[in-house]
């Protein structure tokens, strides 16, 4: 079990810990509902030090062949993503964000659960060098609609980053204008001791700490997928409607995707909105039903504090992608009305 | 009421192994979930309540508390008949988080047999490892 280097501070701030992807992480600091709404209405910060961070170096052509999205013209200081590493069947090895450092070096942010898998997958499929920086740097996201009222304004374009700059007077290794909540903000990599100083400053400035439960409800409102829940090695980007590839270039898994485009797919990812007032959360693998027919399964679900209703996502048969139709989800033997919707859900 | 640990354990109650509290009030028992249980479940977003006038057996799952983390069964602490349920929880399930021993009570039950195998506050404290 891994523990983040910010754990002592998080305990001091009242974190309630739980296990995620082999890491003991702050799940919430009392109420995820408050933390979620803090991001939607003001700002909050999340410890993301569990996310895999790999430095990859070597020949650009080799790296480009592994990445499903074109990175050819992306200049240093820009991010590519979300994109993905795919299997030769076109399914997800992982979905990743890539920081372009230069002509022959890239930083890859993986899902926590896939850190080691991705590192060995890159080495197995290329001559590229991989160095794991995950334990070296803490990573934090500061996110929120009013984030710049509480923090320094960052003069960086969305999905761009800078290395070695000071933020709130603290030395960072890397700072990017990115996040995974649907709100503005930054993601920061810094040495753990520097990060601790930064978090104390953010706290003093009135920014709440938030845990992984709020991060999960924020991403579900936006319709963002989570590896291991909504995508994995059995799902391809067409089924997930996750546009992480550029067919104009060659990449591992491309042939399978072109083939799937020709033949079509049998299942498609869809959003779910339960009727207001229904206060049950369909757990993973709950059935989605239309007229007594099982048309799919739920992969993620939560209570949305912003919409004050239960939301979710799942896969339905592509022949039954009845967007806007009230289907049913089965929860503890009860069938509950759930509208099939597009993303985002907010 | 006394705060002796990071979880509130109230002295005028008895407790179950499955984290319900029981308060004896004349000939009925008031039942809810403990502070420990609500903290473990985290934000509670819904409750399925039993129907009044239902006869239940000790250990029957008779209500469900729904949180983002899990759907948790609430068990009857005795044999008996449900006399009343806390309808306010339907609209305001967060009362279970805010006031688990007070406004967050779940149901009242008239026991048809003796109270057995319930834990004292001290024993409940030991049970949750505090």
GROMACS .gro file of C-alpha atoms in nm:
model
  476
    1UNK     CA    1   0.000   0.000   0.000
    2UNK     CA    2   0.135   0.339  -0.100
    3UNK     CA    3   0.082   0.653   0.101
    4UNK     CA    4   0.114   1.005  -0.030
    5UNK     CA    5   0.401   1.218   0.102
    6UNK     CA    6   0.144   1.480   0.202
    7UNK     CA    7  -0.033   1.242   0.438
    8UNK     CA    8   0.071   1.405   0.767
    9UNK     CA    9  -0.060   1.741   0.655
   10UNK     CA   10  -0.380   1.583   0.526
   11UNK     CA   11  -0.435   1.410   0.860
   12UNK     CA   12  -0.386   1.746   1.027
   13UNK     CA   13  -0.647   1.895   0.794
   14UNK     CA   14  -0.896   1.624   0.894
   15UNK     CA   15  -0.883   1.388   0.598
   16UNK     CA   16  -1.073   1.063   0.604
   17UNK     CA   17  -0.859   0.807   0.421
   18UNK     CA   18  -0.961   0.520   0.199
   19UNK     CA   19  -0.791   0.288  -0.045
   20UNK     CA   20  -0.785   0.364  -0.416
   21UNK     CA   21  -0.569   0.182  -0.672
   22UNK     CA   22  -0.335   0.053  -0.402
   23UNK     CA   23  -0.295   0.396  -0.241
   24UNK     CA   24  -0.427   0.522   0.088
   25UNK     CA   25  -0.577   0.855  -0.020
   26UNK     CA   26  -0.793   1.130   0.131
   27UNK     CA   27  -1.152   1.039   0.038
   28UNK     CA   28  -1.306   1.349   0.192
   29UNK     CA   29  -1.254   1.603   0.467
   30UNK     CA   30  -1.599   1.567   0.618
   31UNK     CA   31  -1.845   1.612   0.334
   32UNK     CA   32  -1.780   1.543  -0.033
   33UNK     CA   33  -2.096   1.739  -0.113
   34UNK     CA   34  -1.939   2.057   0.030
   35UNK     CA   35  -1.608   1.987  -0.146
   36UNK     CA   36  -1.781   1.929  -0.477
   37UNK     CA   37  -1.979   2.252  -0.449
   38UNK     CA   38  -1.665   2.440  -0.343
   39UNK     CA   39  -1.513   2.356  -0.684
   40UNK     CA   40  -1.831   2.451  -0.872
   41UNK     CA   41  -1.874   2.779  -0.683
   42UNK     CA   42  -1.530   2.882  -0.551
   43UNK     CA   43  -1.220   2.658  -0.535
   44UNK     CA   44  -1.067   2.350  -0.374
   45UNK     CA   45  -0.746   2.151  -0.397
   46UNK     CA   46  -0.692   1.777  -0.443
   47UNK     CA   47  -0.389   1.562  -0.373
   48UNK     CA   48  -0.325   1.363  -0.691
   49UNK     CA   49   0.012   1.224  -0.594
   50UNK     CA   50  -0.112   0.873  -0.663
   51UNK     CA   51  -0.127   0.942  -1.038
   52UNK     CA   52   0.153   0.774  -1.230
   53UNK     CA   53   0.409   1.014  -1.373
   54UNK     CA   54   0.659   0.878  -1.621
   55UNK     CA   55   0.941   1.058  -1.800
   56UNK     CA   56   0.979   0.904  -2.144
   57UNK     CA   57   1.279   0.977  -2.365
   58UNK     CA   58   1.392   0.855  -2.705
   59UNK     CA   59   1.299   0.870  -3.071
   60UNK     CA   60   0.995   1.079  -3.147
   61UNK     CA   61   0.869   0.841  -3.419
   62UNK     CA   62   0.870   0.557  -3.171
   63UNK     CA   63   0.678   0.753  -2.910
   64UNK     CA   64   0.437   0.888  -3.168
   65UNK     CA   65   0.356   0.534  -3.279
   66UNK     CA   66   0.245   0.446  -2.923
   67UNK     CA   67   0.022   0.751  -2.874
   68UNK     CA   68  -0.321   0.746  -3.040
   69UNK     CA   69  -0.336   1.123  -3.089
   70UNK     CA   70  -0.106   1.319  -3.321
   71UNK     CA   71   0.167   1.497  -3.128
   72UNK     CA   72   0.378   1.587  -3.431
   73UNK     CA   73   0.317   1.960  -3.434
   74UNK     CA   74   0.273   2.006  -3.061
   75UNK     CA   75   0.544   2.235  -2.934
   76UNK     CA   76   0.730   2.206  -2.605
   77UNK     CA   77   0.527   2.353  -2.320
   78UNK     CA   78   0.196   2.219  -2.449
   79UNK     CA   79  -0.004   1.921  -2.337
   80UNK     CA   80  -0.155   1.651  -2.554
   81UNK     CA   81  -0.465   1.490  -2.422
   82UNK     CA   82  -0.653   1.330  -2.310
   83UNK     CA   83  -0.515   1.064  -2.536
   84UNK     CA   84  -0.452   0.694  -2.496
   85UNK     CA   85  -0.222   0.400  -2.535
   86UNK     CA   86  -0.416   0.125  -2.712
   87UNK     CA   87  -0.372  -0.247  -2.751
   88UNK     CA   88  -0.345  -0.395  -3.101
   89UNK     CA   89  -0.718  -0.466  -3.066
   90UNK     CA   90  -0.777  -0.092  -3.028
   91UNK     CA   91  -0.879  -0.118  -2.660
   92UNK     CA   92  -0.747   0.095  -2.375
   93UNK     CA   93  -0.413   0.014  -2.215
   94UNK     CA   94  -0.465   0.350  -2.041
   95UNK     CA   95  -0.591   0.700  -2.106
   96UNK     CA   96  -0.317   0.955  -2.039
   97UNK     CA   97  -0.214   1.320  -2.050
   98UNK     CA   98   0.117   1.399  -2.216
   99UNK     CA   99   0.340   1.698  -2.146
  100UNK     CA  100   0.568   1.769  -2.443
  101UNK     CA  101   0.907   1.866  -2.299
  102UNK     CA  102   1.100   1.870  -2.627
  103UNK     CA  103   1.178   1.677  -2.945
  104UNK     CA  104   1.272   1.363  -2.757
  105UNK     CA  105   1.123   1.383  -2.409
  106UNK     CA  106   0.771   1.367  -2.272
  107UNK     CA  107   0.604   1.342  -1.935
  108UNK     CA  108   0.316   1.096  -1.927
  109UNK     CA  109   0.050   1.105  -1.655
  110UNK     CA  110  -0.114   0.765  -1.615
  111UNK     CA  111  -0.401   0.644  -1.402
  112UNK     CA  112  -0.270   0.533  -1.063
  113UNK     CA  113  -0.382   0.177  -1.125
  114UNK     CA  114  -0.184   0.157  -1.452
  115UNK     CA  115   0.150   0.314  -1.360
  116UNK     CA  116   0.358  -0.004  -1.371
  117UNK     CA  117   0.161  -0.156  -1.655
  118UNK     CA  118   0.216   0.149  -1.876
  119UNK     CA  119   0.588   0.170  -1.795
  120UNK     CA  120   0.645  -0.192  -1.895
  121UNK     CA  121   0.409  -0.163  -2.194
  122UNK     CA  122   0.613   0.130  -2.332
  123UNK     CA  123   0.939  -0.060  -2.286
  124UNK     CA  124   0.795  -0.374  -2.441
  125UNK     CA  125   0.665  -0.192  -2.748
  126UNK     CA  126   0.955   0.046  -2.814
  127UNK     CA  127   1.318   0.128  -2.748
  128UNK     CA  128   1.216   0.430  -2.538
  129UNK     CA  129   1.358   0.494  -2.192
  130UNK     CA  130   1.112   0.528  -1.905
  131UNK     CA  131   1.187   0.688  -1.571
  132UNK     CA  132   0.923   0.680  -1.298
  133UNK     CA  133   0.898   1.019  -1.122
  134UNK     CA  134   0.583   0.935  -0.928
  135UNK     CA  135   0.741   0.906  -0.586
  136UNK     CA  136   0.971   1.203  -0.640
  137UNK     CA  137   0.709   1.474  -0.680
  138UNK     CA  138   0.381   1.546  -0.511
  139UNK     CA  139   0.100   1.644  -0.747
  140UNK     CA  140  -0.191   1.866  -0.658
  141UNK     CA  141  -0.480   2.013  -0.857
  142UNK     CA  142  -0.628   2.350  -0.759
  143UNK     CA  143  -0.965   2.381  -0.927
  144UNK     CA  144  -1.264   2.608  -0.920
  145UNK     CA  145  -1.483   2.869  -1.081
  146UNK     CA  146  -1.329   3.147  -0.868
  147UNK     CA  147  -0.981   2.995  -0.837
  148UNK     CA  148  -0.798   3.317  -0.937
  149UNK     CA  149  -0.962   3.514  -0.660
  150UNK     CA  150  -0.788   3.292  -0.408
  151UNK     CA  151  -0.457   3.232  -0.583
  152UNK     CA  152  -0.205   3.396  -0.813
  153UNK     CA  153  -0.342   3.435  -1.165
  154UNK     CA  154  -0.148   3.206  -1.394
  155UNK     CA  155  -0.048   3.345  -1.732
  156UNK     CA  156  -0.060   3.014  -1.915
  157UNK     CA  157  -0.301   2.906  -2.185
  158UNK     CA  158  -0.530   2.611  -2.108
  159UNK     CA  159  -0.348   2.280  -2.167
  160UNK     CA  160  -0.010   2.451  -2.154
  161UNK     CA  161   0.252   2.426  -1.883
  162UNK     CA  162   0.569   2.581  -1.748
  163UNK     CA  163   0.861   2.428  -1.570
  164UNK     CA  164   1.051   2.569  -1.277
  165UNK     CA  165   0.829   2.865  -1.197
  166UNK     CA  166   0.712   3.001  -0.864
  167UNK     CA  167   0.344   2.981  -0.776
  168UNK     CA  168   0.215   3.156  -0.466
  169UNK     CA  169   0.583   3.212  -0.385
  170UNK     CA  170   0.655   2.837  -0.385
  171UNK     CA  171   0.906   2.660  -0.608
  172UNK     CA  172   0.730   2.418  -0.844
  173UNK     CA  173   0.875   2.159  -1.079
  174UNK     CA  174   0.591   2.192  -1.327
  175UNK     CA  175   0.266   2.384  -1.342
  176UNK     CA  176  -0.006   2.332  -1.603
  177UNK     CA  177  -0.339   2.498  -1.672
  178UNK     CA  178  -0.537   2.176  -1.662
  179UNK     CA  179  -0.765   1.964  -1.446
  180UNK     CA  180  -1.035   1.704  -1.451
  181UNK     CA  181  -1.331   1.879  -1.293
  182UNK     CA  182  -1.471   2.094  -1.573
  183UNK     CA  183  -1.353   2.411  -1.397
  184UNK     CA  184  -1.052   2.631  -1.448
  185UNK     CA  185  -0.738   2.576  -1.245
  186UNK     CA  186  -0.390   2.435  -1.234
  187UNK     CA  187  -0.214   2.108  -1.173
  188UNK     CA  188   0.117   2.135  -0.994
  189UNK     CA  189   0.411   1.903  -0.947
  190UNK     CA  190   0.651   1.997  -0.668
  191UNK     CA  191   0.884   1.840  -0.415
  192UNK     CA  192   0.671   1.716  -0.124
  193UNK     CA  193   0.821   1.965   0.122
  194UNK     CA  194   0.751   2.257  -0.114
  195UNK     CA  195   0.401   2.126  -0.181
  196UNK     CA  196   0.327   2.117   0.189
  197UNK     CA  197   0.413   2.488   0.212
  198UNK     CA  198   0.192   2.557  -0.089
  199UNK     CA  199  -0.105   2.370   0.058
  200UNK     CA  200  -0.074   2.558   0.384
  201UNK     CA  201  -0.083   2.883   0.186
  202UNK     CA  202  -0.386   2.775  -0.014
  203UNK     CA  203  -0.562   2.680   0.308
  204UNK     CA  204  -0.480   3.017   0.463
  205UNK     CA  205  -0.623   3.184   0.154
  206UNK     CA  206  -0.953   3.008   0.210
  207UNK     CA  207  -0.924   2.717  -0.032
  208UNK     CA  208  -1.072   2.394   0.099
  209UNK     CA  209  -0.903   2.058   0.067
  210UNK     CA  210  -1.111   1.804  -0.124
  211UNK     CA  211  -1.090   1.426  -0.154
  212UNK     CA  212  -1.130   1.165  -0.422
  213UNK     CA  213  -1.506   1.125  -0.374
  214UNK     CA  214  -1.565   1.484  -0.483
  215UNK     CA  215  -1.321   1.438  -0.769
  216UNK     CA  216  -1.525   1.139  -0.879
  217UNK     CA  217  -1.859   1.322  -0.864
  218UNK     CA  218  -1.712   1.622  -1.050
  219UNK     CA  219  -1.579   1.406  -1.332
  220UNK     CA  220  -1.907   1.217  -1.360
  221UNK     CA  221  -2.103   1.541  -1.405
  222UNK     CA  222  -1.869   1.620  -1.694
  223UNK     CA  223  -1.901   1.270  -1.837
  224UNK     CA  224  -1.530   1.195  -1.802
  225UNK     CA  225  -1.440   0.827  -1.787
  226UNK     CA  226  -1.243   0.656  -1.514
  227UNK     CA  227  -1.007   0.373  -1.606
  228UNK     CA  228  -1.107   0.048  -1.439
  229UNK     CA  229  -1.469   0.162  -1.411
  230UNK     CA  230  -1.580   0.299  -1.748
  231UNK     CA  231  -1.292   0.193  -1.972
  232UNK     CA  232  -1.040  -0.090  -1.970
  233UNK     CA  233  -0.880  -0.339  -2.206
  234UNK     CA  234  -1.220  -0.467  -2.318
  235UNK     CA  235  -1.340  -0.128  -2.447
  236UNK     CA  236  -1.231   0.078  -2.746
  237UNK     CA  237  -1.255   0.458  -2.786
  238UNK     CA  238  -1.545   0.433  -3.033
  239UNK     CA  239  -1.757   0.243  -2.783
  240UNK     CA  240  -1.656   0.489  -2.510
  241UNK     CA  241  -1.715   0.787  -2.744
  242UNK     CA  242  -1.381   0.910  -2.619
  243UNK     CA  243  -1.210   1.095  -2.903
  244UNK     CA  244  -0.852   1.036  -2.809
  245UNK     CA  245  -0.706   0.937  -3.146
  246UNK     CA  246  -0.607   1.088  -3.482
  247UNK     CA  247  -0.660   0.848  -3.770
  248UNK     CA  248  -0.446   1.058  -4.006
  249UNK     CA  249  -0.136   0.910  -3.846
  250UNK     CA  250  -0.013   0.558  -3.776
  251UNK     CA  251  -0.037   0.427  -3.420
  252UNK     CA  252  -0.063   0.101  -3.236
  253UNK     CA  253  -0.428  -0.006  -3.244
  254UNK     CA  254  -0.518   0.209  -3.544
  255UNK     CA  255  -0.603  -0.082  -3.776
  256UNK     CA  256  -0.847  -0.223  -3.523
  257UNK     CA  257  -1.018   0.115  -3.487
  258UNK     CA  258  -1.050   0.160  -3.863
  259UNK     CA  259  -1.199  -0.187  -3.881
  260UNK     CA  260  -1.444  -0.100  -3.600
  261UNK     CA  261  -1.542   0.219  -3.783
  262UNK     CA  262  -1.628   0.008  -4.086
  263UNK     CA  263  -1.824  -0.261  -3.903
  264UNK     CA  264  -1.971  -0.047  -3.626
  265UNK     CA  265  -1.970  -0.134  -3.257
  266UNK     CA  266  -2.212  -0.334  -3.045
  267UNK     CA  267  -2.214  -0.114  -2.733
  268UNK     CA  268  -2.195   0.262  -2.673
  269UNK     CA  269  -2.133   0.469  -2.362
  270UNK     CA  270  -2.423   0.678  -2.247
  271UNK     CA  271  -2.509   0.909  -1.956
  272UNK     CA  272  -2.784   0.838  -1.705
  273UNK     CA  273  -3.000   1.074  -1.506
  274UNK     CA  274  -3.227   0.926  -1.245
  275UNK     CA  275  -3.556   1.093  -1.172
  276UNK     CA  276  -3.530   1.376  -0.919
  277UNK     CA  277  -3.611   1.256  -0.572
  278UNK     CA  278  -3.484   0.902  -0.638
  279UNK     CA  279  -3.224   0.852  -0.375
  280UNK     CA  280  -3.056   0.526  -0.467
  281UNK     CA  281  -2.725   0.488  -0.641
  282UNK     CA  282  -2.711   0.209  -0.897
  283UNK     CA  283  -2.387   0.026  -0.828
  284UNK     CA  284  -2.150  -0.092  -1.099
  285UNK     CA  285  -2.301  -0.363  -1.322
  286UNK     CA  286  -2.660  -0.266  -1.237
  287UNK     CA  287  -2.878  -0.353  -1.536
  288UNK     CA  288  -3.016  -0.089  -1.771
  289UNK     CA  289  -3.357  -0.206  -1.895
  290UNK     CA  290  -3.604  -0.110  -2.165
  291UNK     CA  291  -3.938  -0.295  -2.175
  292UNK     CA  292  -3.808  -0.592  -1.978
  293UNK     CA  293  -3.503  -0.622  -2.203
  294UNK     CA  294  -3.158  -0.576  -2.058
  295UNK     CA  295  -2.995  -0.323  -2.289
  296UNK     CA  296  -2.682  -0.246  -2.092
  297UNK     CA  297  -2.503  -0.200  -1.760
  298UNK     CA  298  -2.403   0.087  -1.535
  299UNK     CA  299  -2.028   0.150  -1.497
  300UNK     CA  300  -2.025   0.461  -1.272
  301UNK     CA  301  -2.288   0.635  -1.064
  302UNK     CA  302  -2.305   0.895  -0.793
  303UNK     CA  303  -2.521   1.162  -0.639
  304UNK     CA  304  -2.464   1.494  -0.815
  305UNK     CA  305  -2.470   1.776  -0.561
  306UNK     CA  306  -2.495   2.031  -0.842
  307UNK     CA  307  -2.798   1.870  -1.010
  308UNK     CA  308  -2.935   1.735  -0.679
  309UNK     CA  309  -3.010   1.404  -0.845
  310UNK     CA  310  -2.842   1.072  -0.903
  311UNK     CA  311  -2.640   1.048  -1.225
  312UNK     CA  312  -2.423   0.788  -1.386
  313UNK     CA  313  -2.292   0.635  -1.703
  314UNK     CA  314  -2.282   0.296  -1.860
  315UNK     CA  315  -2.288   0.105  -2.184
  316UNK     CA  316  -2.599   0.016  -2.383
  317UNK     CA  317  -2.635  -0.193  -2.697
  318UNK     CA  318  -2.572   0.035  -2.992
  319UNK     CA  319  -2.913  -0.070  -3.129
  320UNK     CA  320  -3.071   0.078  -2.813
  321UNK     CA  321  -2.898   0.414  -2.784
  322UNK     CA  322  -3.228   0.589  -2.720
  323UNK     CA  323  -3.095   0.924  -2.604
  324UNK     CA  324  -3.365   1.117  -2.421
  325UNK     CA  325  -3.570   0.806  -2.349
  326UNK     CA  326  -3.666   0.704  -1.998
  327UNK     CA  327  -3.525   0.360  -1.947
  328UNK     CA  328  -3.500   0.180  -1.614
  329UNK     CA  329  -3.209   0.081  -1.395
  330UNK     CA  330  -3.239  -0.213  -1.165
  331UNK     CA  331  -3.140  -0.143  -0.806
  332UNK     CA  332  -3.197  -0.406  -0.537
  333UNK     CA  333  -3.471  -0.567  -0.739
  334UNK     CA  334  -3.652  -0.237  -0.801
  335UNK     CA  335  -3.668  -0.076  -1.147
  336UNK     CA  336  -3.606   0.295  -1.132
  337UNK     CA  337  -3.661   0.547  -1.409
  338UNK     CA  338  -3.336   0.669  -1.566
  339UNK     CA  339  -3.313   0.888  -1.871
  340UNK     CA  340  -3.043   0.802  -2.125
  341UNK     CA  341  -2.852   1.122  -2.201
  342UNK     CA  342  -2.552   1.264  -2.375
  343UNK     CA  343  -2.251   1.421  -2.199
  344UNK     CA  344  -2.181   1.642  -2.012
  345UNK     CA  345  -2.457   1.586  -1.761
  346UNK     CA  346  -2.438   1.940  -1.623
  347UNK     CA  347  -2.421   1.267   2.608
  348UNK     CA  348  -2.049   1.232   2.621
  349UNK     CA  349  -1.774   1.254   2.363
  350UNK     CA  350  -1.507   1.009   2.458
  351UNK     CA  351  -1.350   0.917   2.129
  352UNK     CA  352  -1.338   1.056   1.779
  353UNK     CA  353  -1.679   0.893   1.744
  354UNK     CA  354  -1.969   1.006   1.955
  355UNK     CA  355  -2.109   0.730   2.175
  356UNK     CA  356  -2.411   0.823   2.381
  357UNK     CA  357  -2.454   0.687   2.733
  358UNK     CA  358  -2.831   0.646   2.745
  359UNK     CA  359  -2.841   0.393   2.459
  360UNK     CA  360  -2.767   0.033   2.384
  361UNK     CA  361  -2.587  -0.075   2.069
  362UNK     CA  362  -2.579  -0.359   1.818
  363UNK     CA  363  -2.290  -0.535   1.652
  364UNK     CA  364  -2.417  -0.395   1.321
  365UNK     CA  365  -2.381  -0.032   1.441
  366UNK     CA  366  -2.740   0.056   1.528
  367UNK     CA  367  -2.826   0.234   1.851
  368UNK     CA  368  -3.136   0.156   2.054
  369UNK     CA  369  -3.306   0.390   2.300
  370UNK     CA  370  -3.569   0.251   2.534
  371UNK     CA  371  -3.863   0.487   2.560
  372UNK     CA  372  -4.159   0.354   2.757
  373UNK     CA  373  -4.279   0.047   2.567
  374UNK     CA  374  -4.108   0.122   2.234
  375UNK     CA  375  -3.749   0.129   2.117
  376UNK     CA  376  -3.615   0.410   1.901
  377UNK     CA  377  -3.350   0.289   1.654
  378UNK     CA  378  -3.090   0.471   1.447
  379UNK     CA  379  -2.732   0.434   1.329
  380UNK     CA  380  -2.431   0.534   1.532
  381UNK     CA  381  -2.196   0.822   1.472
  382UNK     CA  382  -1.931   0.564   1.382
  383UNK     CA  383  -2.161   0.415   1.115
  384UNK     CA  384  -2.253   0.749   0.960
  385UNK     CA  385  -1.888   0.853   0.948
  386UNK     CA  386  -1.790   0.527   0.780
  387UNK     CA  387  -2.069   0.564   0.525
  388UNK     CA  388  -1.985   0.932   0.467
  389UNK     CA  389  -2.244   1.156   0.297
  390UNK     CA  390  -2.581   0.981   0.313
  391UNK     CA  391  -2.804   1.064   0.017
  392UNK     CA  392  -3.104   0.839   0.065
  393UNK     CA  393  -3.292   0.606   0.299
  394UNK     CA  394  -3.539   0.325   0.227
  395UNK     CA  395  -3.767   0.308   0.530
  396UNK     CA  396  -3.970   0.010   0.649
  397UNK     CA  397  -4.350   0.028   0.652
  398UNK     CA  398  -4.522   0.094   0.987
  399UNK     CA  399  -4.719  -0.197   1.137
  400UNK     CA  400  -4.479  -0.450   0.986
  401UNK     CA  401  -4.378  -0.741   1.204
  402UNK     CA  402  -4.006  -0.811   1.197
  403UNK     CA  403  -3.762  -1.055   1.350
  404UNK     CA  404  -3.441  -0.969   1.525
  405UNK     CA  405  -3.165  -0.946   1.265
  406UNK     CA  406  -3.397  -0.885   0.969
  407UNK     CA  407  -3.271  -0.617   0.729
  408UNK     CA  408  -3.556  -0.366   0.740
  409UNK     CA  409  -3.415  -0.037   0.610
  410UNK     CA  410  -3.138   0.070   0.373
  411UNK     CA  411  -2.912   0.370   0.409
  412UNK     CA  412  -2.764   0.482   0.079
  413UNK     CA  413  -2.436   0.670   0.056
  414UNK     CA  414  -2.189   0.725  -0.223
  415UNK     CA  415  -1.974   0.462  -0.059
  416UNK     CA  416  -2.230   0.186  -0.009
  417UNK     CA  417  -2.590   0.085   0.045
  418UNK     CA  418  -2.599  -0.036   0.406
  419UNK     CA  419  -2.871  -0.257   0.555
  420UNK     CA  420  -3.018  -0.155   0.889
  421UNK     CA  421  -3.118  -0.454   1.101
  422UNK     CA  422  -3.390  -0.491   1.356
  423UNK     CA  423  -3.240  -0.521   1.706
  424UNK     CA  424  -3.537  -0.725   1.837
  425UNK     CA  425  -3.847  -0.920   1.739
  426UNK     CA  426  -4.137  -0.680   1.723
  427UNK     CA  427  -4.366  -0.449   1.527
  428UNK     CA  428  -4.258  -0.127   1.358
  429UNK     CA  429  -4.475   0.149   1.504
  430UNK     CA  430  -4.336   0.459   1.336
  431UNK     CA  431  -4.072   0.564   1.082
  432UNK     CA  432  -3.891   0.896   1.050
  433UNK     CA  433  -4.046   1.031   0.728
  434UNK     CA  434  -3.826   1.341   0.741
  435UNK     CA  435  -3.533   1.127   0.631
  436UNK     CA  436  -3.692   1.078   0.288
  437UNK     CA  437  -3.645   1.445   0.202
  438UNK     CA  438  -3.352   1.512   0.434
  439UNK     CA  439  -3.133   1.201   0.459
  440UNK     CA  440  -2.843   1.424   0.562
  441UNK     CA  441  -3.001   1.432   0.912
  442UNK     CA  442  -2.836   1.092   0.956
  443UNK     CA  443  -2.498   1.261   0.917
  444UNK     CA  444  -2.580   1.576   1.108
  445UNK     CA  445  -2.762   1.434   1.407
  446UNK     CA  446  -2.745   1.052   1.408
  447UNK     CA  447  -2.863   1.019   1.770
  448UNK     CA  448  -3.136   1.280   1.748
  449UNK     CA  449  -3.323   1.400   1.441
  450UNK     CA  450  -3.166   1.120   1.238
  451UNK     CA  451  -3.354   0.839   1.421
  452UNK     CA  452  -3.486   0.583   1.171
  453UNK     CA  453  -3.774   0.384   1.318
  454UNK     CA  454  -3.957   0.293   1.637
  455UNK     CA  455  -4.035  -0.066   1.721
  456UNK     CA  456  -4.251  -0.229   1.987
  457UNK     CA  457  -4.061  -0.536   2.102
  458UNK     CA  458  -4.242  -0.865   2.140
  459UNK     CA  459  -3.960  -1.031   2.326
  460UNK     CA  460  -3.675  -0.948   2.561
  461UNK     CA  461  -3.382  -0.723   2.471
  462UNK     CA  462  -3.090  -0.957   2.428
  463UNK     CA  463  -2.732  -0.936   2.310
  464UNK     CA  464  -2.728  -0.557   2.293
  465UNK     CA  465  -2.404  -0.383   2.380
  466UNK     CA  466  -2.345  -0.130   2.656
  467UNK     CA  467  -2.178   0.199   2.551
  468UNK     CA  468  -1.850   0.066   2.695
  469UNK     CA  469  -1.872  -0.259   2.502
  470UNK     CA  470  -1.969  -0.079   2.183
  471UNK     CA  471  -1.669   0.143   2.221
  472UNK     CA  472  -1.451  -0.167   2.250
  473UNK     CA  473  -1.622  -0.320   1.950
  474UNK     CA  474  -1.538  -0.029   1.721
  475UNK     CA  475  -1.184  -0.045   1.848
  476UNK     CA  476  -1.170   0.289   2.027
   0.00000   0.00000   0.00000
